[in-house]
Coordinates of C-alpha atoms in Angstrom, one line a residue:
X1 CA 28.0 -125.6 40.6
X2 CA 29.9 -128.8 41.3
X3 CA 27.8 -131.9 41.8
X4 CA 29.0 -135.0 43.7
X5 CA 26.8 -138.0 42.9
X6 CA 26.4 -141.4 44.6
X7 CA 29.5 -141.8 46.9
X8 CA 29.6 -144.9 49.1
X9 CA 28.5 -144.1 51.7
X10 CA 23.7 -142.1 81.0
X11 CA 22.3 -139.7 81.9
X12 CA 24.3 -136.6 83.0
X13 CA 24.4 -135.5 86.6
X14 CA 24.0 -131.9 87.3
X15 CA 26.7 -129.7 88.7
X16 CA 29.3 -129.1 86.0
X17 CA 31.4 -126.0 87.0
X18 CA 30.4 -122.7 85.5
X19 CA 32.4 -121.0 82.8
X20 CA 34.9 -118.4 83.9
X21 CA 33.5 -114.9 83.9
X22 CA 36.0 -113.6 81.4
X23 CA 35.3 -116.3 78.8
X24 CA 31.6 -116.0 79.1
X25 CA 31.6 -112.2 78.9
X26 CA 33.7 -112.4 75.7
X27 CA 31.3 -114.9 74.1
X28 CA 28.1 -113.1 75.0
X29 CA 29.3 -109.7 73.8
X30 CA 31.0 -110.7 70.6
X31 CA 30.4 -108.2 67.8
X32 CA 29.0 -109.1 64.3
X33 CA 31.4 -110.2 61.6
X34 CA 31.4 -107.9 58.6
X35 CA 29.8 -110.3 56.1
X36 CA 28.1 -112.9 58.3
X37 CA 25.9 -111.4 60.9
X38 CA 26.2 -112.9 64.4
X39 CA 24.7 -113.8 66.8
X40 CA 22.4 -116.0 64.9
X41 CA 24.1 -119.2 63.6
X42 CA 27.3 -117.7 62.5
X43 CA 30.2 -120.2 62.2
X44 CA 32.0 -120.5 65.5
X45 CA 35.7 -120.0 65.4
X46 CA 37.6 -122.1 67.9
X47 CA 38.0 -120.2 71.2
X48 CA 40.6 -121.0 73.7
X49 CA 39.4 -121.5 77.2
X50 CA 41.3 -120.8 80.5
X51 CA 43.4 -123.4 82.3
X52 CA 40.9 -123.4 85.1
X53 CA 38.0 -124.2 82.7
X54 CA 40.0 -127.0 81.2
X55 CA 40.7 -128.4 84.7
X56 CA 36.9 -128.2 85.5
X57 CA 36.0 -130.1 82.4
X58 CA 38.6 -132.8 83.0
X59 CA 37.3 -133.2 86.6
X60 CA 33.7 -133.4 85.4
X61 CA 34.8 -136.1 82.9
X62 CA 36.7 -138.1 85.5
X63 CA 33.8 -137.9 88.0
X64 CA 31.3 -139.0 85.4
X65 CA 29.3 -135.7 85.5
X66 CA 29.5 -135.4 81.7
X67 CA 30.0 -138.1 79.0
X68 CA 33.5 -138.6 77.6
X69 CA 34.6 -136.9 74.4
X70 CA 32.2 -138.0 71.6
X71 CA 30.6 -140.6 74.0
X72 CA 26.9 -141.1 73.3
X73 CA 24.3 -141.0 76.1
X74 CA 20.5 -141.1 75.8
X75 CA 17.3 -141.9 77.6
X76 CA 16.0 -145.4 77.5
X77 CA 13.2 -144.5 75.1
X78 CA 15.5 -143.2 72.3
X79 CA 17.5 -145.4 70.0
X80 CA 20.4 -144.2 67.7
X81 CA 19.9 -145.9 64.3
X82 CA 22.5 -144.3 62.1
X83 CA 25.1 -141.6 61.6
X84 CA 26.4 -140.6 58.2
X85 CA 29.6 -138.5 58.5
X86 CA 30.3 -135.6 56.3
X87 CA 31.8 -136.4 52.9
X88 CA 32.5 -134.0 50.0
X89 CA 31.1 -131.0 51.9
X90 CA 33.3 -130.2 54.9
X91 CA 31.5 -127.1 56.0
X92 CA 29.1 -126.7 59.0
X93 CA 25.9 -128.8 58.6
X94 CA 22.8 -126.6 59.0
X95 CA 19.0 -127.1 58.4
X96 CA 16.9 -129.9 57.0
X97 CA 13.9 -130.4 54.7
X98 CA 12.0 -133.5 53.6
X99 CA 10.1 -134.8 50.6
X100 CA 8.9 -138.4 50.1
X101 CA 11.8 -140.7 50.8
X102 CA 14.4 -137.9 50.6
X103 CA 16.0 -135.7 53.2
X104 CA 17.7 -132.5 52.1
X105 CA 20.6 -131.3 54.4
X106 CA 22.0 -127.8 54.2
X107 CA 25.7 -127.2 54.7
X108 CA 27.8 -124.0 54.6
X109 CA 29.4 -125.5 51.5
X110 CA 26.2 -126.5 49.7
X111 CA 23.7 -129.3 50.3
X112 CA 23.3 -133.0 50.4
X113 CA 20.4 -135.3 49.4
X114 CA 19.8 -138.5 51.3
X115 CA 17.5 -141.4 50.4
X116 CA 16.0 -142.3 53.8
X117 CA 13.6 -145.0 52.6
X118 CA 15.6 -147.3 55.0
X119 CA 16.2 -145.0 58.0
X120 CA 18.7 -147.4 59.5
X121 CA 20.9 -147.0 56.4
X122 CA 20.5 -143.6 54.7
X123 CA 22.2 -143.4 51.3
X124 CA 23.7 -140.3 49.7
X125 CA 22.0 -139.5 46.4
X126 CA 23.8 -136.2 45.6
X127 CA 26.1 -133.6 47.0
X128 CA 26.1 -130.1 45.5
X129 CA 29.0 -127.7 46.2
X130 CA 27.6 -124.2 46.4
X131 CA 29.2 -122.2 49.2
X132 CA 27.3 -119.5 51.1
X133 CA 26.6 -119.1 54.7
X134 CA 24.4 -120.6 56.0
X135 CA 22.6 -122.4 53.2
X136 CA 19.2 -122.6 55.0
X137 CA 17.2 -125.1 52.9
X138 CA 13.6 -125.9 51.9
X139 CA 11.8 -127.7 49.2
X140 CA 8.4 -127.4 47.4
X141 CA 7.5 -129.7 44.5
X142 CA 10.4 -129.7 42.0
X143 CA 12.0 -126.7 43.6
X144 CA 14.7 -126.4 46.3
X145 CA 15.5 -123.1 47.9
X146 CA 18.9 -122.2 49.5
X147 CA 19.7 -119.0 51.5
X148 CA 23.0 -117.2 51.1
X149 CA 24.0 -114.9 54.0
X150 CA 27.6 -114.3 53.2
X151 CA 28.9 -111.6 50.9
X152 CA 29.9 -113.3 47.6
X153 CA 31.7 -112.2 44.4
X154 CA 28.6 -113.2 42.4
X155 CA 25.5 -115.4 42.5
X156 CA 27.2 -118.5 41.0
X157 CA 28.2 -121.6 42.9
X158 CA 31.8 -120.9 42.0
X159 CA 31.8 -117.5 43.8
X160 CA 34.3 -116.4 46.3
X161 CA 34.0 -114.3 49.5
X162 CA 33.9 -110.5 48.9
X163 CA 33.4 -107.6 51.3
X164 CA 29.8 -106.4 51.8
X165 CA 31.1 -102.9 51.3
X166 CA 31.5 -103.5 47.6
X167 CA 28.5 -102.8 45.5
X168 CA 29.1 -105.8 43.2
X169 CA 28.8 -108.3 46.1
X170 CA 25.9 -110.6 46.1
X171 CA 23.7 -112.2 48.8
X172 CA 20.2 -113.7 48.6
X173 CA 18.2 -116.7 47.5
X174 CA 19.2 -119.5 45.1
X175 CA 16.7 -121.8 43.5
X176 CA 17.4 -125.3 42.2
X177 CA 15.3 -127.7 40.1
X178 CA 15.3 -131.1 41.9
X179 CA 13.0 -133.1 39.5
X180 CA 16.1 -135.3 39.1
X181 CA 17.3 -135.8 42.7
X182 CA 20.6 -137.2 41.4
X183 CA 21.3 -134.1 39.4
X184 CA 19.9 -130.9 40.9
X185 CA 20.0 -128.0 38.5
X186 CA 20.6 -124.3 39.5
X187 CA 17.9 -122.3 37.8
X188 CA 17.5 -118.9 39.6
X189 CA 19.1 -116.4 41.9
X190 CA 17.4 -113.4 43.6
X191 CA 19.4 -110.8 45.4
X192 CA 17.8 -109.6 48.6
X193 CA 18.6 -106.7 51.0
X194 CA 21.2 -107.9 53.6
X195 CA 21.2 -111.4 52.1
X196 CA 19.1 -114.3 53.3
X197 CA 19.9 -115.7 56.7
X198 CA 16.9 -117.9 56.7
X199 CA 13.7 -118.2 54.6
X200 CA 10.2 -119.5 54.9
X201 CA 8.0 -120.8 52.1
X202 CA 4.3 -119.9 51.7
X203 CA 3.4 -122.3 48.9
X204 CA 0.4 -121.9 46.5
X205 CA -0.7 -123.9 43.5
X206 CA 1.0 -121.7 40.8
X207 CA 3.5 -119.8 42.9
X208 CA 5.7 -120.1 45.9
X209 CA 6.2 -117.1 48.1
X210 CA 9.4 -116.9 50.0
X211 CA 9.7 -114.8 53.1
X212 CA 13.4 -113.8 53.5
X213 CA 14.7 -113.0 56.9
X214 CA 17.9 -111.0 57.2
X215 CA 19.4 -108.4 59.5
X216 CA 22.3 -106.3 60.7
X217 CA 22.4 -103.5 58.2
X218 CA 25.3 -101.1 58.0
X219 CA 25.6 -97.7 56.4
X220 CA 28.8 -98.9 54.6
X221 CA 27.0 -101.8 52.9
X222 CA 25.4 -100.6 49.6
X223 CA 22.9 -103.5 49.6
X224 CA 22.1 -103.6 53.3
X225 CA 21.2 -100.1 54.4
X226 CA 19.5 -99.1 57.6
X227 CA 16.7 -99.1 58.6
X228 CA 16.2 -102.8 57.8
X229 CA 12.9 -103.2 59.6
X230 CA 11.1 -105.8 57.5
X231 CA 11.4 -108.9 55.3
X232 CA 11.9 -109.4 51.6
X233 CA 9.1 -111.2 49.8
X234 CA 10.0 -113.2 46.7
X235 CA 7.5 -114.6 44.2
X236 CA 8.6 -117.8 42.4
X237 CA 6.4 -119.1 39.5
X238 CA 6.5 -122.9 39.7
X239 CA 6.5 -123.4 36.0
X240 CA 9.0 -120.5 35.4
X241 CA 11.3 -120.3 38.4
X242 CA 13.8 -118.3 36.4
X243 CA 11.3 -115.4 36.7
X244 CA 11.6 -115.3 40.5
X245 CA 11.7 -111.8 41.8
X246 CA 11.3 -109.6 44.9
X247 CA 7.7 -108.3 45.0
X248 CA 7.9 -106.4 48.2
X249 CA 9.6 -105.4 51.5
X250 CA 6.8 -105.2 54.1
X251 CA 7.9 -103.1 57.1
X252 CA 7.1 -105.0 60.3
X253 CA 8.6 -102.5 62.8
X254 CA 7.6 -99.0 61.6
X255 CA 9.2 -96.2 63.5
X256 CA 11.1 -92.9 63.1
X257 CA 14.8 -92.7 62.7
X258 CA 17.5 -94.9 61.1
X259 CA 16.7 -98.0 63.2
X260 CA 12.9 -98.2 62.6
X261 CA 10.6 -99.1 65.5
X262 CA 12.0 -102.4 66.8
X263 CA 13.6 -103.2 70.1
X264 CA 16.4 -100.6 70.6
X265 CA 18.6 -103.1 72.4
X266 CA 21.6 -102.0 74.5
X267 CA 22.1 -99.7 76.3
X268 CA 18.3 -99.2 76.7
X269 CA 17.8 -102.9 77.2
X270 CA 21.2 -104.3 78.2
X271 CA 22.1 -107.6 76.8
X272 CA 19.3 -107.6 74.3
X273 CA 19.8 -107.5 70.5
X274 CA 18.6 -104.5 68.6
X275 CA 15.9 -105.4 66.2
X276 CA 17.1 -104.7 62.6
X277 CA 15.1 -107.4 60.8
X278 CA 14.0 -111.0 61.6
X279 CA 16.0 -114.1 62.2
X280 CA 13.3 -116.7 61.4
X281 CA 9.6 -116.9 60.5
X282 CA 7.2 -119.8 60.8
X283 CA 3.9 -119.9 59.0
X284 CA 0.6 -121.8 59.3
X285 CA -0.4 -121.2 55.7
X286 CA -3.9 -122.8 56.0
X287 CA -4.7 -120.5 59.0
X288 CA -3.2 -117.4 57.4
X289 CA -1.0 -117.0 60.5
X290 CA 2.8 -116.5 61.1
X291 CA 5.1 -116.0 64.0
X292 CA 8.4 -114.1 63.7
X293 CA 11.5 -114.3 65.8
X294 CA 13.1 -111.0 65.2
X295 CA 16.2 -110.4 67.2
X296 CA 14.8 -108.3 70.1
X297 CA 11.1 -109.0 69.4
X298 CA 8.6 -111.8 68.9
X299 CA 5.7 -111.1 66.6
X300 CA 2.4 -112.7 65.6
X301 CA 1.1 -111.6 62.2
X302 CA -1.5 -112.3 59.6
X303 CA -0.5 -113.6 56.1
X304 CA -4.0 -113.8 54.6
X305 CA -2.5 -111.6 51.9
X306 CA 0.9 -113.2 51.5
X307 CA 2.5 -110.2 49.8
X308 CA 1.3 -107.9 52.5
X309 CA 1.7 -109.5 56.0
X310 CA 0.1 -107.6 58.9
X311 CA 1.5 -107.6 62.4
X312 CA -1.2 -108.5 65.0
X313 CA 0.9 -108.5 68.2
X314 CA 4.4 -108.0 69.4
X315 CA 6.2 -109.0 72.6
X316 CA 9.6 -108.5 74.2
X317 CA 11.5 -110.1 77.0
X318 CA 14.2 -107.7 78.1
X319 CA 15.1 -109.7 81.2
X320 CA 15.9 -113.2 79.9
X321 CA 15.8 -113.2 76.1
X322 CA 18.9 -112.0 74.2
X323 CA 18.2 -113.0 70.6
X324 CA 14.8 -114.2 69.4
X325 CA 15.8 -117.0 67.1
X326 CA 12.9 -119.2 65.9
X327 CA 9.2 -119.9 66.5
X328 CA 7.0 -123.0 66.5
X329 CA 3.2 -123.2 66.7
X330 CA 1.4 -126.0 68.4
X331 CA -1.2 -127.9 66.3
X332 CA -4.2 -125.9 67.6
X333 CA -2.4 -122.6 66.9
X334 CA -3.1 -121.4 70.4
X335 CA 0.6 -121.5 71.5
X336 CA 3.9 -120.4 70.1
X337 CA 7.3 -121.6 71.4
X338 CA 10.1 -119.0 70.8
X339 CA 13.7 -119.8 71.2
X340 CA 16.5 -117.5 72.5
X341 CA 19.9 -118.0 70.9
X342 CA 21.9 -116.5 73.8
X343 CA 25.5 -116.0 72.7
X344 CA 24.8 -116.6 69.0
X345 CA 25.3 -120.4 69.3
X346 CA 28.9 -120.0 70.2
X347 CA 28.8 -120.0 74.0
X348 CA 28.6 -122.6 76.8
X349 CA 25.2 -121.4 78.1
X350 CA 23.8 -124.7 79.4
X351 CA 25.5 -124.5 82.8
X352 CA 24.8 -123.5 86.4
X353 CA 26.0 -119.9 85.9
X354 CA 23.5 -119.1 83.1
X355 CA 20.7 -121.0 84.8
X356 CA 17.3 -122.3 83.5
X357 CA 15.7 -119.2 82.1
X358 CA 18.4 -117.6 79.8
X359 CA 19.2 -119.3 76.5
X360 CA 15.9 -121.2 76.8
X361 CA 12.5 -121.6 75.1
X362 CA 9.7 -119.2 75.9
X363 CA 6.2 -120.6 75.8
X364 CA 3.4 -118.2 74.9
X365 CA -0.3 -118.8 74.7
X366 CA -2.3 -117.1 71.9
X367 CA -5.4 -115.6 73.4
X368 CA -8.3 -113.8 71.7
X369 CA -9.6 -114.0 68.2
X370 CA -8.7 -112.6 64.7
X371 CA -6.6 -109.5 64.6
X372 CA -7.1 -108.9 68.4
X373 CA -5.1 -112.0 69.3
X374 CA -2.3 -111.6 71.9
X375 CA 0.8 -113.4 72.9
X376 CA 0.8 -114.2 76.7
X377 CA 3.9 -115.5 78.3
X378 CA 3.5 -118.8 80.4
X379 CA 6.9 -120.3 81.1
X380 CA 10.5 -121.2 80.1
X381 CA 11.9 -124.5 79.1
X382 CA 15.6 -125.5 79.1
X383 CA 17.3 -128.9 79.0
X384 CA 17.8 -130.2 82.6
X385 CA 21.4 -131.4 82.0
X386 CA 24.3 -129.1 82.5
X387 CA 26.9 -129.3 79.7
X388 CA 30.7 -128.9 79.8
X389 CA 32.1 -125.4 79.5
X390 CA 33.7 -126.3 76.2
X391 CA 30.3 -127.2 74.6
X392 CA 28.4 -124.6 72.7
X393 CA 24.8 -125.1 73.8
X394 CA 21.6 -123.2 73.4
X395 CA 18.0 -123.6 72.2
X396 CA 17.9 -124.2 68.5
X397 CA 15.7 -125.7 65.7
X398 CA 13.0 -128.2 66.4
X399 CA 9.6 -129.4 65.3
X400 CA 6.3 -130.8 66.6
X401 CA 5.7 -134.5 67.1
X402 CA 2.2 -134.9 65.8
X403 CA 0.0 -136.4 68.5
X404 CA -3.6 -135.4 68.9
X405 CA -4.4 -133.6 72.1
X406 CA -0.7 -133.2 73.1
X407 CA 1.9 -130.5 72.5
X408 CA 5.1 -132.5 72.0
X409 CA 8.3 -131.2 70.4
X410 CA 11.7 -132.5 69.4
X411 CA 14.5 -129.9 69.5
X412 CA 18.2 -129.4 68.8
X413 CA 20.4 -127.8 71.4
X414 CA 23.8 -127.8 69.6
X415 CA 26.2 -129.7 71.8
X416 CA 23.4 -130.0 74.3
X417 CA 22.1 -132.7 72.0
X418 CA 18.5 -133.6 71.0
X419 CA 15.6 -133.1 73.5
X420 CA 12.0 -134.3 73.3
X421 CA 9.7 -132.4 75.6
X422 CA 6.0 -131.9 76.4
X423 CA 4.4 -128.4 76.7
X424 CA 0.8 -129.5 76.8
X425 CA 0.7 -127.6 80.1
X426 CA 2.1 -124.3 79.0
X427 CA 3.1 -123.4 82.5
X428 CA 4.8 -126.7 83.3
X429 CA 6.8 -128.1 80.4
X430 CA 8.9 -131.2 80.9
X431 CA 11.5 -133.2 79.0
X432 CA 10.5 -136.8 78.2
X433 CA 13.5 -138.1 76.2
X434 CA 17.0 -137.0 75.1
X435 CA 20.1 -138.0 73.0
X436 CA 23.5 -136.4 73.6
X437 CA 27.2 -136.8 72.9
X438 CA 30.1 -135.8 75.0
X439 CA 32.1 -132.6 74.0
X440 CA 33.9 -132.3 70.7
X441 CA 37.0 -131.1 72.6
X442 CA 38.0 -130.4 76.2
X443 CA 40.4 -127.6 75.3
X444 CA 38.4 -125.2 73.1
X445 CA 34.9 -124.2 72.1
X446 CA 34.3 -125.1 68.5
X447 CA 31.2 -125.6 66.3
X448 CA 29.4 -128.8 67.0
X449 CA 26.2 -130.4 68.0
X450 CA 22.7 -130.7 66.5
X451 CA 21.7 -127.7 64.4
X452 CA 18.2 -129.1 63.6
X453 CA 16.3 -132.0 65.0
X454 CA 13.0 -132.8 63.2
X455 CA 10.3 -135.5 63.4
X456 CA 9.4 -136.9 60.0
X457 CA 7.3 -140.0 59.3
X458 CA 8.1 -141.9 62.4
X459 CA 11.8 -141.0 62.9
X460 CA 13.9 -138.1 64.2
X461 CA 16.5 -136.7 61.9
X462 CA 19.2 -134.4 63.2
X463 CA 21.9 -132.5 61.2
X464 CA 25.0 -132.5 63.5
X465 CA 27.2 -129.5 62.7
X466 CA 30.4 -131.4 62.9
X467 CA 29.7 -135.1 63.1
X468 CA 27.2 -135.7 60.3
X469 CA 23.6 -136.8 59.8
X470 CA 21.9 -138.7 62.6
X471 CA 18.7 -140.9 62.6
X472 CA 17.0 -141.5 65.9
X473 CA 13.9 -143.5 66.9
X474 CA 11.8 -142.8 69.9
X475 CA 9.6 -145.5 71.5
X476 CA 7.3 -144.0 74.0
X477 CA 3.6 -144.3 74.6
X478 CA 3.3 -140.5 74.6
X479 CA 4.8 -140.2 71.1
X480 CA 4.0 -143.5 69.5
X481 CA 0.7 -142.3 68.0
X482 CA 2.7 -139.9 65.7
X483 CA 4.0 -142.9 63.8
X484 CA 0.7 -143.1 61.9
X485 CA 1.0 -139.6 60.6
X486 CA 2.9 -139.5 57.3
X487 CA 3.6 -136.4 55.2
X488 CA 4.6 -136.1 51.5
X489 CA 6.7 -133.0 52.3
X490 CA 8.0 -131.2 55.3
X491 CA 9.6 -127.8 55.7
X492 CA 9.4 -127.2 59.4
X493 CA 9.0 -123.4 59.1
X494 CA 6.0 -124.0 56.9
X495 CA 4.1 -125.9 59.4
X496 CA 1.5 -128.4 58.1
X497 CA -1.9 -129.2 59.5
X498 CA -1.0 -132.8 60.6
X499 CA -4.6 -133.9 61.1
X500 CA -6.4 -132.2 58.2

């Protein structure tokens, strides 16, 4: 591990031209990379676009239909307070977690800790070099958790890439002691089947359970064999994190055959990902409830016994959803928002050709009681601004904005920017604020845009994949009551009871 400490630190009009059919087809049917499963937040290699697409983007820029390269546009009720560019970690910025006056920002090369006590001027406290896609991050007390979903030569922070076909390769969870924020200390590593694409904490007083989501098994991968139809559960003793270990692999999609019982995907359901594990899980620990976004399936399950989760209901959308990516409960736990990561985050899907229903959020009501609860579809939500055909754009990570009696959410959309929207009426969601930048480039599609956008203690924090760490402030009568809600800790996939 290498530690870097204390460095100094218009609204769019609709109507941008659709992507060329050849480009879009290539992006939406891309096959998984050997060591980093994709779709699902894989790093996006630069993709050349056609001359006609470049001409369309140039025309849209000239006509003012989209902002200029890197130009910032936003609604009147959002203010951009700060941007902290990348420093010692040049990789792709990923997820965020919060504790007290600190923000913890994942990056494909490690993680960075910010002091956000003054949101207008965040300061870097530490940067830790520890490569491993995608370094999904969370914190609990003195522990920080980091996901590794790329095949490495070993579990150290000095490891190198190594084919997943080699038995000695390592992927899984890393645990750090962050009692000294300026000097995080690597204390444990736990290998998990198919690595750890994302993870979710189920914290208890003495232990922290970690639900590890991973997918895309292959018969040639010794540590990632099919069927991979469940999640790994790790138990981490708070006072002895070095004893962290896998305590189970609950099967969520039981079925016969090598692929288990999840969505079979194509060709049975064309354009839909085959379910071979979960991408992301969100828990409401105090209610013993969880929602899983699992490639071709969305699930609701009970976690009253955290080592033995039990599926309550399961839904599919084989018309408009390609890849179930993440889940967010509302405060009353009678709704779930699922996101669809069409194109794996590497395609221009916020345009007229794709339309308003694909690559969108799906809003589901939870009806019934106990183990008889059901997920009932109500509507889709997608940002109402078309993006350039060189901007990767799709529904991504977001969080609730805690206002009693309202269902408000802030959400990242990659190069679609940051959107604040209201789904109090499940059937008629609407955007109420936005923040966006113009395209990274007008010649290629490359990784960029907000990976995560979360509301924490009065401000919105976004981890921009290419441009750095952003701080935003929303001033709106609908969201202003949330300013009075303050948390000691926030891992968005471990949703708190804001008003307990």
